[in-house]
Amino acid sequence: MAALQGKTAVVTGASSGIGKATARLLADEGSHVFIAGRSIERLKEVARSIEDGGGRATVGAFDLHDYDALQTFVAEAAQQTGRLDIIVNAAGVHHPGTIADGKLADWRAMFETNVIAVLVGSQAAIRIMRETGGTGHVVTISSYAGQGEGHHVYGATKAAVNSICKVLRAELENEPIRAVTIMPGAVATNFGRHHSPEFVSGMLKSVGISTAFQAGDVLADDVLEELRARASAIFASPMDIARAVLYAVTQPHDVSVSEILVGPRKSFPTAA
Ligand SMILES: NC(=O)c1ccc[n+]([C@@H]2O[C@H](COP(=O)([O-])OP(=O)(O)OC[C@H]3O[C@@H](n4cnc5c(N)ncnc54)[C@H](OP(=O)(O)O)[C@@H]3O)[C@@H](O)[C@H]2O)c1
């Protein structure tokens, strides 16, 4: 039998990258996945591919800065299926740049998406897990950058996330709800969408891929797969991270998988 047969999972950031791969894997293992992101078209595509494979997926397109919408989406997952077993907080954003030259709107977007939405989504899920089966996994996708060495303002959001997950683990240690932090290294996704076109195009060109890119663009899956295939020493694949999530959520509730660092074998040359 599939490892997650009959379970319900909410995955944020499921329209792209790590969240998309995680949603697919959890659905392949039998979960009904409730997938959230902003792009309705890309979410529908993910849902279609899950359903074509015999899985179940329900789509919610909204901005995570609308915290009421996030709480409602988590509640609806439980209302529709009678349970909530897993939430994966995968949505995240990185605006590169120095503090001296950075923009308030970018800092706000990072803290609201990477930190506040994780708090709101996790709290909504925990309350429902307590009301229903009492068991569950709250998984948050953090980053190598959250380990405290400092990496733009983004690193500060992920350090905050690591601290929040640690506190949550302690809060929940007398309950069968586990809080898991997954810290990926560089992964071939659309995570670089706010980097400069020169940086992204240069990186693609360095491995022989020539694709037009403007800041904010989302690259097609086949381009990302080609990038990963040609530069696998410095890029993990989204599915590598999804497998770490699956490992964590299939352990018994008395076992705490607290933190997993998972990435490519070589470190990535960072952009300014
Ligand atoms: N890729 C890496 O190298 C890497 C390394 C370490 C950690 N991470 C972390 O991994 C997680 C997933 O990122 P990724 O690499 O998969 O990047 P990605 O391909 O850019 O995916 C990001 C996802 O987050 C969603 N999202 C962003 N802002 C949102 C908002 N305000 N409201 C709703 N959804 C929002 C996006 O939705 P739309 O596309 O629909 O807008 C998309 O589904 C993030 O937390 C990131 O910090 C990534």
JSON list of C-alpha atoms in Angstrom, two decimals, residues 29-229:
[
{"chain": "A", "resi": 29, "resn": "GLU", "atom": "CA", "xyz": [1.99, 8.05, -2.10]},
{"chain": "A", "resi": 30, "resn": "GLY", "atom": "CA", "xyz": [-1.78, 8.33, -1.67]},
{"chain": "A", "resi": 31, "resn": "SER", "atom": "CA", "xyz": [-2.38, 11.75, -0.07]},
{"chain": "A", "resi": 32, "resn": "HIS", "atom": "CA", "xyz": [-5.14, 14.04, -1.22]},
{"chain": "A", "resi": 33, "resn": "VAL", "atom": "CA", "xyz": [-3.05, 17.17, -1.75]},
{"chain": "A", "resi": 34, "resn": "PHE", "atom": "CA", "xyz": [-4.39, 20.70, -1.34]},
{"chain": "A", "resi": 35, "resn": "ILE", "atom": "CA", "xyz": [-2.01, 22.80, -3.38]},
{"chain": "A", "resi": 36, "resn": "ALA", "atom": "CA", "xyz": [-1.57, 26.54, -2.98]},
{"chain": "A", "resi": 37, "resn": "GLY", "atom": "CA", "xyz": [0.28, 29.19, -4.96]},
{"chain": "A", "resi": 38, "resn": "ARG", "atom": "CA", "xyz": [-0.51, 32.37, -6.87]},
{"chain": "A", "resi": 39, "resn": "SER", "atom": "CA", "xyz": [-0.56, 31.13, -10.46]},
{"chain": "A", "resi": 40, "resn": "ILE", "atom": "CA", "xyz": [-3.90, 29.41, -11.05]},
{"chain": "A", "resi": 41, "resn": "GLU", "atom": "CA", "xyz": [-2.80, 28.13, -14.47]},
{"chain": "A", "resi": 42, "resn": "ARG", "atom": "CA", "xyz": [0.35, 26.45, -13.16]},
{"chain": "A", "resi": 43, "resn": "LEU", "atom": "CA", "xyz": [-1.54, 25.02, -10.17]},
{"chain": "A", "resi": 44, "resn": "LYS", "atom": "CA", "xyz": [-4.18, 23.55, -12.49]},
{"chain": "A", "resi": 45, "resn": "GLU", "atom": "CA", "xyz": [-1.40, 21.97, -14.54]},
{"chain": "A", "resi": 46, "resn": "VAL", "atom": "CA", "xyz": [0.07, 20.37, -11.40]},
{"chain": "A", "resi": 47, "resn": "ALA", "atom": "CA", "xyz": [-3.39, 19.14, -10.35]},
{"chain": "A", "resi": 48, "resn": "ARG", "atom": "CA", "xyz": [-4.00, 17.72, -13.83]},
{"chain": "A", "resi": 49, "resn": "SER", "atom": "CA", "xyz": [-0.72, 15.79, -13.81]},
{"chain": "A", "resi": 50, "resn": "ILE", "atom": "CA", "xyz": [-1.51, 14.41, -10.33]},
{"chain": "A", "resi": 51, "resn": "GLU", "atom": "CA", "xyz": [-5.01, 13.38, -11.39]},
{"chain": "A", "resi": 52, "resn": "ASP", "atom": "CA", "xyz": [-3.69, 11.84, -14.63]},
{"chain": "A", "resi": 53, "resn": "GLY", "atom": "CA", "xyz": [-1.50, 9.68, -12.40]},
{"chain": "A", "resi": 54, "resn": "GLY", "atom": "CA", "xyz": [-4.53, 8.55, -10.38]},
{"chain": "A", "resi": 55, "resn": "GLY", "atom": "CA", "xyz": [-4.04, 10.99, -7.47]},
{"chain": "A", "resi": 56, "resn": "ARG", "atom": "CA", "xyz": [-6.27, 13.63, -5.91]},
{"chain": "A", "resi": 57, "resn": "ALA", "atom": "CA", "xyz": [-5.48, 17.36, -5.88]},
{"chain": "A", "resi": 58, "resn": "THR", "atom": "CA", "xyz": [-7.45, 20.48, -4.94]},
{"chain": "A", "resi": 59, "resn": "VAL", "atom": "CA", "xyz": [-6.19, 23.89, -6.00]},
{"chain": "A", "resi": 60, "resn": "GLY", "atom": "CA", "xyz": [-6.16, 27.19, -4.09]},
{"chain": "A", "resi": 61, "resn": "ALA", "atom": "CA", "xyz": [-4.78, 30.26, -5.89]},
{"chain": "A", "resi": 62, "resn": "PHE", "atom": "CA", "xyz": [-4.17, 33.20, -3.56]},
{"chain": "A", "resi": 63, "resn": "ASP", "atom": "CA", "xyz": [-1.41, 35.43, -2.27]},
{"chain": "A", "resi": 64, "resn": "LEU", "atom": "CA", "xyz": [-0.07, 34.09, 1.02]},
{"chain": "A", "resi": 65, "resn": "HIS", "atom": "CA", "xyz": [0.01, 37.64, 2.32]},
{"chain": "A", "resi": 66, "resn": "ASP", "atom": "CA", "xyz": [-3.77, 37.22, 2.54]},
{"chain": "A", "resi": 67, "resn": "TYR", "atom": "CA", "xyz": [-3.56, 35.31, 5.81]},
{"chain": "A", "resi": 68, "resn": "ASP", "atom": "CA", "xyz": [-7.35, 34.82, 6.05]},
{"chain": "A", "resi": 69, "resn": "ALA", "atom": "CA", "xyz": [-7.26, 33.04, 2.68]},
{"chain": "A", "resi": 70, "resn": "LEU", "atom": "CA", "xyz": [-4.46, 30.78, 3.93]},
{"chain": "A", "resi": 71, "resn": "GLN", "atom": "CA", "xyz": [-6.35, 29.88, 7.11]},
{"chain": "A", "resi": 72, "resn": "THR", "atom": "CA", "xyz": [-9.52, 29.22, 5.10]},
{"chain": "A", "resi": 73, "resn": "PHE", "atom": "CA", "xyz": [-7.64, 27.01, 2.62]},
{"chain": "A", "resi": 74, "resn": "VAL", "atom": "CA", "xyz": [-6.18, 24.88, 5.44]},
{"chain": "A", "resi": 75, "resn": "ALA", "atom": "CA", "xyz": [-9.62, 24.63, 7.11]},
{"chain": "A", "resi": 76, "resn": "GLU", "atom": "CA", "xyz": [-11.28, 23.63, 3.83]},
{"chain": "A", "resi": 77, "resn": "ALA", "atom": "CA", "xyz": [-8.79, 20.80, 3.32]},
{"chain": "A", "resi": 78, "resn": "ALA", "atom": "CA", "xyz": [-9.90, 19.34, 6.65]},
{"chain": "A", "resi": 79, "resn": "GLN", "atom": "CA", "xyz": [-13.60, 20.04, 6.05]},
{"chain": "A", "resi": 80, "resn": "GLN", "atom": "CA", "xyz": [-13.55, 18.30, 2.68]},
{"chain": "A", "resi": 81, "resn": "THR", "atom": "CA", "xyz": [-11.65, 15.21, 3.81]},
{"chain": "A", "resi": 82, "resn": "GLY", "atom": "CA", "xyz": [-12.36, 15.05, 7.55]},
{"chain": "A", "resi": 83, "resn": "ARG", "atom": "CA", "xyz": [-8.69, 15.19, 8.50]},
{"chain": "A", "resi": 84, "resn": "LEU", "atom": "CA", "xyz": [-5.38, 16.98, 8.11]},
{"chain": "A", "resi": 85, "resn": "ASP", "atom": "CA", "xyz": [-2.16, 15.00, 8.42]},
{"chain": "A", "resi": 86, "resn": "ILE", "atom": "CA", "xyz": [0.53, 17.14, 6.82]},
{"chain": "A", "resi": 87, "resn": "ILE", "atom": "CA", "xyz": [1.28, 20.75, 5.99]},
{"chain": "A", "resi": 88, "resn": "VAL", "atom": "CA", "xyz": [4.34, 21.58, 3.95]},
{"chain": "A", "resi": 89, "resn": "ASN", "atom": "CA", "xyz": [5.23, 25.28, 4.08]},
{"chain": "A", "resi": 90, "resn": "ALA", "atom": "CA", "xyz": [7.22, 25.40, 0.85]},
{"chain": "A", "resi": 91, "resn": "ALA", "atom": "CA", "xyz": [6.38, 28.84, -0.55]},
{"chain": "A", "resi": 92, "resn": "GLY", "atom": "CA", "xyz": [9.26, 31.26, -0.36]},
{"chain": "A", "resi": 93, "resn": "VAL", "atom": "CA", "xyz": [10.84, 34.19, -2.11]},
{"chain": "A", "resi": 94, "resn": "HIS", "atom": "CA", "xyz": [14.35, 35.59, -2.41]},
{"chain": "A", "resi": 95, "resn": "HIS", "atom": "CA", "xyz": [15.07, 39.20, -3.35]},
{"chain": "A", "resi": 96, "resn": "PRO", "atom": "CA", "xyz": [18.85, 39.42, -3.61]},
{"chain": "A", "resi": 97, "resn": "GLY", "atom": "CA", "xyz": [20.85, 42.56, -2.92]},
{"chain": "A", "resi": 98, "resn": "THR", "atom": "CA", "xyz": [22.65, 44.40, -0.19]},
{"chain": "A", "resi": 99, "resn": "ILE", "atom": "CA", "xyz": [21.00, 45.95, 2.84]},
{"chain": "A", "resi": 100, "resn": "ALA", "atom": "CA", "xyz": [22.44, 49.34, 1.93]},
{"chain": "A", "resi": 101, "resn": "ASP", "atom": "CA", "xyz": [20.72, 49.33, -1.47]},
{"chain": "A", "resi": 102, "resn": "GLY", "atom": "CA", "xyz": [17.70, 47.13, -0.72]},
{"chain": "A", "resi": 103, "resn": "LYS", "atom": "CA", "xyz": [14.01, 48.03, -0.91]},
{"chain": "A", "resi": 104, "resn": "LEU", "atom": "CA", "xyz": [11.45, 47.99, 1.90]},
{"chain": "A", "resi": 105, "resn": "ALA", "atom": "CA", "xyz": [8.88, 46.28, -0.36]},
{"chain": "A", "resi": 106, "resn": "ASP", "atom": "CA", "xyz": [11.31, 43.41, -1.03]},
{"chain": "A", "resi": 107, "resn": "TRP", "atom": "CA", "xyz": [12.17, 42.96, 2.67]},
{"chain": "A", "resi": 108, "resn": "ARG", "atom": "CA", "xyz": [8.47, 42.99, 3.53]},
{"chain": "A", "resi": 109, "resn": "ALA", "atom": "CA", "xyz": [7.64, 40.42, 0.81]},
{"chain": "A", "resi": 110, "resn": "MET", "atom": "CA", "xyz": [10.36, 38.08, 2.12]},
{"chain": "A", "resi": 111, "resn": "PHE", "atom": "CA", "xyz": [9.36, 38.34, 5.78]},
{"chain": "A", "resi": 112, "resn": "GLU", "atom": "CA", "xyz": [5.63, 38.06, 5.01]},
{"chain": "A", "resi": 113, "resn": "THR", "atom": "CA", "xyz": [6.03, 35.03, 2.73]},
{"chain": "A", "resi": 114, "resn": "ASN", "atom": "CA", "xyz": [8.97, 33.22, 4.31]},
{"chain": "A", "resi": 115, "resn": "VAL", "atom": "CA", "xyz": [8.14, 33.86, 7.97]},
{"chain": "A", "resi": 116, "resn": "ILE", "atom": "CA", "xyz": [4.64, 35.17, 8.75]},
{"chain": "A", "resi": 117, "resn": "ALA", "atom": "CA", "xyz": [2.86, 32.82, 6.32]},
{"chain": "A", "resi": 118, "resn": "VAL", "atom": "CA", "xyz": [4.78, 29.90, 7.89]},
{"chain": "A", "resi": 119, "resn": "LEU", "atom": "CA", "xyz": [3.52, 30.95, 11.33]},
{"chain": "A", "resi": 120, "resn": "VAL", "atom": "CA", "xyz": [-0.07, 31.43, 10.14]},
{"chain": "A", "resi": 121, "resn": "GLY", "atom": "CA", "xyz": [-0.20, 28.21, 8.09]},
{"chain": "A", "resi": 122, "resn": "SER", "atom": "CA", "xyz": [1.45, 26.13, 10.80]},
{"chain": "A", "resi": 123, "resn": "GLN", "atom": "CA", "xyz": [-0.86, 27.46, 13.51]},
{"chain": "A", "resi": 124, "resn": "ALA", "atom": "CA", "xyz": [-3.97, 26.83, 11.37]},
{"chain": "A", "resi": 125, "resn": "ALA", "atom": "CA", "xyz": [-2.80, 23.27, 10.66]},
{"chain": "A", "resi": 126, "resn": "ILE", "atom": "CA", "xyz": [-1.91, 22.48, 14.29]},
{"chain": "A", "resi": 127, "resn": "ARG", "atom": "CA", "xyz": [-5.31, 23.66, 15.55]},
{"chain": "A", "resi": 128, "resn": "ILE", "atom": "CA", "xyz": [-7.07, 21.42, 13.04]},
{"chain": "A", "resi": 129, "resn": "MET", "atom": "CA", "xyz": [-4.76, 18.45, 13.72]},
{"chain": "A", "resi": 130, "resn": "ARG", "atom": "CA", "xyz": [-5.61, 18.77, 17.42]},
{"chain": "A", "resi": 131, "resn": "GLU", "atom": "CA", "xyz": [-9.36, 18.89, 16.66]},
{"chain": "A", "resi": 132, "resn": "THR", "atom": "CA", "xyz": [-9.30, 15.92, 14.29]},
{"chain": "A", "resi": 133, "resn": "GLY", "atom": "CA", "xyz": [-6.88, 12.99, 14.59]},
{"chain": "A", "resi": 134, "resn": "GLY", "atom": "CA", "xyz": [-4.49, 14.74, 16.97]},
{"chain": "A", "resi": 135, "resn": "THR", "atom": "CA", "xyz": [-1.52, 13.64, 14.91]},
{"chain": "A", "resi": 136, "resn": "GLY", "atom": "CA", "xyz": [0.41, 15.29, 12.12]},
{"chain": "A", "resi": 137, "resn": "HIS", "atom": "CA", "xyz": [3.56, 16.70, 10.59]},
{"chain": "A", "resi": 138, "resn": "VAL", "atom": "CA", "xyz": [4.32, 20.38, 10.08]},
{"chain": "A", "resi": 139, "resn": "VAL", "atom": "CA", "xyz": [7.15, 20.59, 7.56]},
{"chain": "A", "resi": 140, "resn": "THR", "atom": "CA", "xyz": [8.83, 23.86, 6.67]},
{"chain": "A", "resi": 141, "resn": "ILE", "atom": "CA", "xyz": [11.24, 24.36, 3.80]},
{"chain": "A", "resi": 142, "resn": "SER", "atom": "CA", "xyz": [13.99, 26.56, 5.17]},
{"chain": "A", "resi": 143, "resn": "SER", "atom": "CA", "xyz": [17.46, 26.84, 3.58]},
{"chain": "A", "resi": 144, "resn": "TYR", "atom": "CA", "xyz": [21.19, 26.30, 4.04]},
{"chain": "A", "resi": 145, "resn": "ALA", "atom": "CA", "xyz": [21.08, 30.12, 4.24]},
{"chain": "A", "resi": 146, "resn": "GLY", "atom": "CA", "xyz": [19.20, 29.88, 7.54]},
{"chain": "A", "resi": 147, "resn": "GLN", "atom": "CA", "xyz": [22.14, 28.46, 9.44]},
{"chain": "A", "resi": 148, "resn": "GLY", "atom": "CA", "xyz": [23.26, 31.85, 10.61]},
{"chain": "A", "resi": 149, "resn": "GLU", "atom": "CA", "xyz": [26.25, 32.77, 8.43]},
{"chain": "A", "resi": 150, "resn": "GLY", "atom": "CA", "xyz": [24.25, 35.58, 6.80]},
{"chain": "A", "resi": 151, "resn": "HIS", "atom": "CA", "xyz": [23.02, 35.60, 3.20]},
{"chain": "A", "resi": 152, "resn": "HIS", "atom": "CA", "xyz": [21.36, 38.84, 2.12]},
{"chain": "A", "resi": 153, "resn": "VAL", "atom": "CA", "xyz": [18.17, 39.71, 4.04]},
{"chain": "A", "resi": 154, "resn": "TYR", "atom": "CA", "xyz": [16.78, 36.37, 2.83]},
{"chain": "A", "resi": 155, "resn": "GLY", "atom": "CA", "xyz": [19.14, 34.49, 5.18]},
{"chain": "A", "resi": 156, "resn": "ALA", "atom": "CA", "xyz": [17.65, 36.38, 8.12]},
{"chain": "A", "resi": 157, "resn": "THR", "atom": "CA", "xyz": [14.15, 35.17, 7.16]},
{"chain": "A", "resi": 158, "resn": "LYS", "atom": "CA", "xyz": [15.37, 31.57, 7.04]},
{"chain": "A", "resi": 159, "resn": "ALA", "atom": "CA", "xyz": [17.24, 31.93, 10.35]},
{"chain": "A", "resi": 160, "resn": "ALA", "atom": "CA", "xyz": [13.93, 33.15, 11.80]},
{"chain": "A", "resi": 161, "resn": "VAL", "atom": "CA", "xyz": [12.18, 30.13, 10.27]},
{"chain": "A", "resi": 162, "resn": "ASN", "atom": "CA", "xyz": [14.74, 27.75, 11.83]},
{"chain": "A", "resi": 163, "resn": "SER", "atom": "CA", "xyz": [14.21, 29.36, 15.21]},
{"chain": "A", "resi": 164, "resn": "ILE", "atom": "CA", "xyz": [10.40, 29.19, 14.86]},
{"chain": "A", "resi": 165, "resn": "CYS", "atom": "CA", "xyz": [10.52, 25.49, 13.91]},
{"chain": "A", "resi": 166, "resn": "LYS", "atom": "CA", "xyz": [12.78, 24.75, 16.88]},
{"chain": "A", "resi": 167, "resn": "VAL", "atom": "CA", "xyz": [10.38, 26.50, 19.26]},
{"chain": "A", "resi": 168, "resn": "LEU", "atom": "CA", "xyz": [7.46, 24.65, 17.67]},
{"chain": "A", "resi": 169, "resn": "ARG", "atom": "CA", "xyz": [9.19, 21.28, 18.16]},
{"chain": "A", "resi": 170, "resn": "ALA", "atom": "CA", "xyz": [9.55, 22.04, 21.86]},
{"chain": "A", "resi": 171, "resn": "GLU", "atom": "CA", "xyz": [5.94, 23.26, 22.15]},
{"chain": "A", "resi": 172, "resn": "LEU", "atom": "CA", "xyz": [4.64, 20.06, 20.55]},
{"chain": "A", "resi": 173, "resn": "GLU", "atom": "CA", "xyz": [6.90, 17.48, 22.17]},
{"chain": "A", "resi": 174, "resn": "ASN", "atom": "CA", "xyz": [4.08, 16.10, 24.36]},
{"chain": "A", "resi": 175, "resn": "GLU", "atom": "CA", "xyz": [1.75, 15.70, 21.36]},
{"chain": "A", "resi": 176, "resn": "PRO", "atom": "CA", "xyz": [1.92, 13.42, 18.32]},
{"chain": "A", "resi": 177, "resn": "ILE", "atom": "CA", "xyz": [2.54, 16.39, 16.01]},
{"chain": "A", "resi": 178, "resn": "ARG", "atom": "CA", "xyz": [6.08, 16.72, 14.72]},
{"chain": "A", "resi": 179, "resn": "ALA", "atom": "CA", "xyz": [7.69, 19.91, 13.39]},
{"chain": "A", "resi": 180, "resn": "VAL", "atom": "CA", "xyz": [10.32, 19.30, 10.74]},
{"chain": "A", "resi": 181, "resn": "THR", "atom": "CA", "xyz": [12.78, 21.75, 9.19]},
{"chain": "A", "resi": 182, "resn": "ILE", "atom": "CA", "xyz": [14.15, 20.88, 5.76]},
{"chain": "A", "resi": 183, "resn": "MET", "atom": "CA", "xyz": [17.13, 23.03, 4.71]},
{"chain": "A", "resi": 184, "resn": "PRO", "atom": "CA", "xyz": [17.92, 22.70, 1.00]},
{"chain": "A", "resi": 185, "resn": "GLY", "atom": "CA", "xyz": [21.07, 23.89, -0.72]},
{"chain": "A", "resi": 186, "resn": "ALA", "atom": "CA", "xyz": [20.81, 25.15, -4.31]},
{"chain": "A", "resi": 187, "resn": "VAL", "atom": "CA", "xyz": [17.95, 23.51, -6.22]},
{"chain": "A", "resi": 188, "resn": "ALA", "atom": "CA", "xyz": [17.08, 23.99, -9.91]},
{"chain": "A", "resi": 189, "resn": "THR", "atom": "CA", "xyz": [13.76, 25.83, -9.57]},
{"chain": "A", "resi": 190, "resn": "ASN", "atom": "CA", "xyz": [12.35, 29.28, -10.30]},
{"chain": "A", "resi": 191, "resn": "PHE", "atom": "CA", "xyz": [13.86, 30.55, -7.09]},
{"chain": "A", "resi": 192, "resn": "GLY", "atom": "CA", "xyz": [16.17, 32.89, -9.05]},
{"chain": "A", "resi": 193, "resn": "ARG", "atom": "CA", "xyz": [13.21, 34.73, -10.59]},
{"chain": "A", "resi": 194, "resn": "HIS", "atom": "CA", "xyz": [14.11, 38.02, -8.85]},
{"chain": "A", "resi": 195, "resn": "HIS", "atom": "CA", "xyz": [17.80, 37.86, -9.70]},
{"chain": "A", "resi": 196, "resn": "SER", "atom": "CA", "xyz": [19.10, 40.07, -12.48]},
{"chain": "A", "resi": 197, "resn": "PRO", "atom": "CA", "xyz": [18.62, 38.85, -16.07]},
{"chain": "A", "resi": 198, "resn": "GLU", "atom": "CA", "xyz": [22.42, 39.08, -16.50]},
{"chain": "A", "resi": 199, "resn": "PHE", "atom": "CA", "xyz": [22.99, 36.70, -13.59]},
{"chain": "A", "resi": 200, "resn": "VAL", "atom": "CA", "xyz": [20.34, 34.14, -14.63]},
{"chain": "A", "resi": 201, "resn": "SER", "atom": "CA", "xyz": [21.17, 34.26, -18.35]},
{"chain": "A", "resi": 202, "resn": "GLY", "atom": "CA", "xyz": [24.89, 34.06, -17.53]},
{"chain": "A", "resi": 203, "resn": "MET", "atom": "CA", "xyz": [24.35, 31.01, -15.35]},
{"chain": "A", "resi": 204, "resn": "LEU", "atom": "CA", "xyz": [22.25, 29.31, -18.04]},
{"chain": "A", "resi": 205, "resn": "LYS", "atom": "CA", "xyz": [24.78, 30.21, -20.73]},
{"chain": "A", "resi": 206, "resn": "SER", "atom": "CA", "xyz": [27.65, 28.84, -18.63]},
{"chain": "A", "resi": 207, "resn": "VAL", "atom": "CA", "xyz": [26.11, 25.38, -19.09]},
{"chain": "A", "resi": 208, "resn": "GLY", "atom": "CA", "xyz": [25.20, 25.94, -22.74]},
{"chain": "A", "resi": 209, "resn": "ILE", "atom": "CA", "xyz": [21.51, 26.90, -22.36]},
{"chain": "A", "resi": 210, "resn": "SER", "atom": "CA", "xyz": [20.41, 30.04, -24.12]},
{"chain": "A", "resi": 211, "resn": "THR", "atom": "CA", "xyz": [16.94, 31.13, -23.02]},
{"chain": "A", "resi": 212, "resn": "ALA", "atom": "CA", "xyz": [15.51, 34.64, -22.79]},
{"chain": "A", "resi": 213, "resn": "PHE", "atom": "CA", "xyz": [14.95, 35.73, -19.17]},
{"chain": "A", "resi": 214, "resn": "GLN", "atom": "CA", "xyz": [13.54, 38.94, -17.68]},
{"chain": "A", "resi": 215, "resn": "ALA", "atom": "CA", "xyz": [13.40, 39.55, -13.91]},
{"chain": "A", "resi": 216, "resn": "GLY", "atom": "CA", "xyz": [10.25, 37.88, -12.56]},
{"chain": "A", "resi": 217, "resn": "ASP", "atom": "CA", "xyz": [10.06, 35.31, -15.39]},
{"chain": "A", "resi": 218, "resn": "VAL", "atom": "CA", "xyz": [9.26, 31.69, -14.62]},
{"chain": "A", "resi": 219, "resn": "LEU", "atom": "CA", "xyz": [11.37, 29.20, -16.57]},
{"chain": "A", "resi": 220, "resn": "ALA", "atom": "CA", "xyz": [9.78, 26.16, -18.19]},
{"chain": "A", "resi": 221, "resn": "ASP", "atom": "CA", "xyz": [10.26, 22.79, -16.49]},
{"chain": "A", "resi": 222, "resn": "ASP", "atom": "CA", "xyz": [12.31, 21.43, -19.39]},
{"chain": "A", "resi": 223, "resn": "VAL", "atom": "CA", "xyz": [14.79, 24.33, -19.09]},
{"chain": "A", "resi": 224, "resn": "LEU", "atom": "CA", "xyz": [15.13, 23.72, -15.34]},
{"chain": "A", "resi": 225, "resn": "GLU", "atom": "CA", "xyz": [15.54, 19.98, -15.89]},
{"chain": "A", "resi": 226, "resn": "GLU", "atom": "CA", "xyz": [18.25, 20.66, -18.49]},
{"chain": "A", "resi": 227, "resn": "LEU", "atom": "CA", "xyz": [20.00, 23.04, -16.09]},
{"chain": "A", "resi": 228, "resn": "ARG", "atom": "CA", "xyz": [19.92, 20.44, -13.36]},
{"chain": "A", "resi": 229, "resn": "ALA", "atom": "CA", "xyz": [21.14, 17.71, -15.74]}
]
